[in-house]
XYZ file of C-alpha atoms in Angstrom:
209
model
C 158.090 16.902 170.045
C 158.858 19.676 167.494
C 160.778 22.781 168.395
C 160.590 26.472 167.471
C 163.808 28.458 167.990
C 163.220 32.185 168.636
C 166.298 34.385 168.246
C 165.837 37.794 169.923
C 168.345 40.540 169.033
C 167.025 43.741 170.607
C 168.311 44.819 174.030
C 165.289 47.100 174.667
C 162.997 44.219 175.772
C 159.656 45.720 176.905
C 160.341 48.865 174.839
C 161.168 46.952 171.694
C 158.607 46.866 168.947
C 160.260 43.877 167.200
C 159.968 41.953 170.427
C 156.405 43.081 170.917
C 155.454 41.602 167.494
C 157.384 38.437 168.266
C 155.510 37.925 171.438
C 152.234 38.198 169.657
C 153.514 35.692 167.025
C 154.543 33.252 169.761
C 151.309 33.491 171.697
C 149.208 32.583 168.592
C 151.739 29.904 167.535
C 151.709 28.299 170.995
C 147.898 28.119 170.959
C 147.834 26.259 167.650
C 150.900 24.015 168.357
C 150.509 22.908 171.946
C 152.934 20.008 171.398
C 155.790 22.266 170.157
C 158.553 23.364 172.493
C 159.548 27.030 172.175
C 163.240 27.987 172.945
C 164.370 31.596 173.122
C 167.854 32.721 172.544
C 168.335 36.303 173.887
C 171.508 37.278 172.187
C 172.118 39.959 174.745
C 172.233 37.553 177.718
C 174.277 34.841 175.890
C 177.994 34.318 176.013
C 178.509 33.748 172.367
C 181.752 31.955 171.312
C 184.432 34.330 170.186
C 185.871 33.616 166.761
C 189.552 33.161 167.765
C 192.636 32.469 165.720
C 192.243 28.731 166.384
C 188.636 28.786 165.073
C 189.585 30.722 161.958
C 192.401 28.293 161.265
C 190.008 25.376 161.930
C 187.563 26.898 159.454
C 190.160 27.106 156.764
C 191.247 23.502 157.362
C 187.661 22.436 156.871
C 187.538 24.503 153.622
C 190.744 22.837 152.385
C 189.954 19.291 153.630
C 192.879 19.274 156.128
C 193.116 17.708 159.589
C 192.808 19.849 162.661
C 195.391 20.180 165.316
C 194.177 19.275 168.810
C 193.823 22.983 169.698
C 191.887 23.539 166.429
C 189.721 20.596 166.942
C 188.759 21.735 170.460
C 187.950 25.242 169.165
C 185.923 23.810 166.146
C 184.015 21.351 168.300
C 182.632 24.165 170.365
C 181.364 25.912 167.202
C 179.943 22.600 165.829
C 178.100 22.097 169.168
C 176.624 25.553 169.003
C 175.573 25.093 165.364
C 174.074 21.598 165.995
C 171.780 23.296 168.679
C 170.694 25.857 166.060
C 170.050 23.223 163.406
C 167.984 21.022 165.676
C 164.884 23.303 165.533
C 161.909 22.680 163.258
C 160.667 26.288 163.083
C 162.594 29.573 163.323
C 161.524 33.028 164.398
C 163.965 36.108 164.437
C 163.108 39.574 165.643
C 165.601 42.358 164.827
C 165.660 46.104 164.829
C 167.486 48.089 162.233
C 170.735 49.520 163.527
C 172.630 51.957 161.243
C 170.675 50.645 158.191
C 171.699 47.149 158.991
C 171.461 44.627 161.987
C 172.535 44.716 165.619
C 176.175 43.572 166.161
C 175.093 40.811 168.499
C 173.132 39.252 165.627
C 176.114 39.684 163.305
C 178.187 37.790 165.881
C 175.620 35.014 165.891
C 175.590 34.819 162.125
C 179.344 34.650 162.037
C 179.218 31.633 164.452
C 176.562 29.632 162.626
C 177.624 30.298 158.983
C 180.364 27.619 158.671
C 181.515 25.160 156.063
C 180.396 21.654 156.570
C 177.906 22.711 159.201
C 175.474 25.119 157.498
C 176.811 25.234 153.954
C 178.962 23.264 151.540
C 181.077 24.182 148.536
C 182.395 22.379 145.493
C 183.750 23.747 142.213
C 181.065 21.791 140.380
C 177.946 22.942 142.224
C 179.178 26.055 144.061
C 177.678 26.930 147.478
C 174.916 24.820 148.843
C 172.939 25.574 152.041
C 172.474 22.691 154.455
C 169.782 24.057 156.666
C 166.780 23.087 154.500
C 163.085 22.298 154.562
C 162.411 24.407 157.617
C 160.065 27.568 157.793
C 161.481 30.767 159.047
C 159.675 33.956 160.043
C 161.654 37.198 160.374
C 160.297 40.423 162.074
C 162.054 43.564 160.946
C 161.590 46.812 162.889
C 162.868 50.109 161.521
C 162.531 53.685 162.596
C 162.132 55.029 158.990
C 160.283 54.094 155.902
C 162.164 51.931 153.316
C 159.508 51.101 150.723
C 160.146 54.075 148.367
C 162.404 54.062 145.308
C 164.628 56.544 147.118
C 164.949 54.818 150.516
C 164.901 51.140 149.457
C 168.572 51.072 148.565
C 169.436 52.103 152.196
C 167.881 48.934 153.541
C 170.856 46.725 154.437
C 168.871 45.029 157.235
C 166.354 42.817 155.305
C 168.485 42.426 152.201
C 171.492 41.236 154.103
C 169.743 39.058 156.564
C 167.513 37.322 153.920
C 170.590 36.697 151.876
C 172.402 35.055 154.750
C 169.386 32.861 155.550
C 169.059 31.754 151.948
C 172.811 31.136 151.795
C 172.640 28.549 154.663
C 169.635 26.870 153.013
C 166.347 28.509 154.128
C 163.849 28.869 151.285
C 160.556 29.247 153.247
C 161.086 32.748 154.651
C 158.129 34.967 155.595
C 158.875 38.541 156.514
C 157.027 40.913 158.801
C 158.151 44.495 158.268
C 157.407 47.211 160.726
C 158.425 50.620 159.347
C 158.058 54.089 160.710
C 158.589 53.356 164.476
C 160.096 56.841 164.760
C 157.282 58.571 162.835
C 154.113 60.211 163.940
C 152.253 58.298 166.679
C 149.327 57.619 164.491
C 151.465 56.196 161.753
C 153.413 54.064 164.164
C 150.251 52.597 165.778
C 148.754 51.835 162.387
C 151.969 50.109 161.262
C 152.156 48.077 164.487
C 148.596 46.966 164.169
C 149.256 45.817 160.564
C 152.426 43.883 161.659
C 150.471 42.269 164.559
C 147.797 41.152 162.180
C 150.450 39.743 159.774
C 152.228 37.991 162.650
C 148.867 36.307 163.786
C 148.060 35.100 160.230
C 151.591 33.617 159.764
C 151.573 31.958 163.147
C 148.145 30.396 162.608
C 149.282 28.846 159.372
C 152.318 27.130 160.941
C 151.181 23.653 162.055
C-alpha cells in the first residue's frame, strides 16, 4: 500500500485557508487513490526532537566521517528514526501560511530535523550536494495575506522561494505549487482566489495516481 504524508503547519485549524485547500486536495486524492494510506503530521501537536548539543556534534561527525560517541549515537538515532518515517512516504503534501514573509517556526523546526547529511542529502568535493529524497511527487499549498506576484512585491516572498529551495536541496524535483494570495484583501478577492486554489488542488489531486 502506498502512503501520502500530509504535513500541516498552521495552528488555526478550521480558520486556516491553507488547511481548507489541503482538505479539498485530500478528499479528491482519497477518492482516486482508495488503496493509499494518508498520514497527517500536525506540527503543532507533535513533540519534535530538539536539536541538542549532542545532535549537532553527531551531525558534524557524519559530515567528517567520524565515529559517534554512545551519547551522540543515541541522539542521532532518534533523528534518523524521525527522518526514516518522513522518507517512507510515496506522496507528499504540505500546507503552510506565510508568517513574517517566510514560514511558521514549527515548520522551520521540522526542516531543521529532516535536512541531515547521510539521511536526506549527501556531499562530496567532486559532485557537491546531492538530494537523497528522489522520485516522489510533492504538492505545496502556500497561503499569504498579501499579493506577491508583482515586480515590487515578489522579492518579499521568502516563503515559497525558501521552502522550494529546501525541498529541491533534499532531492524533490516533482514539486507542484498552489498559491493562495490576498487572504487579507477584500472579501470578493479572497473568495475568488480561494475558488481558484480549490480548483487547482482538485486538478493536481486527480492527476496523482
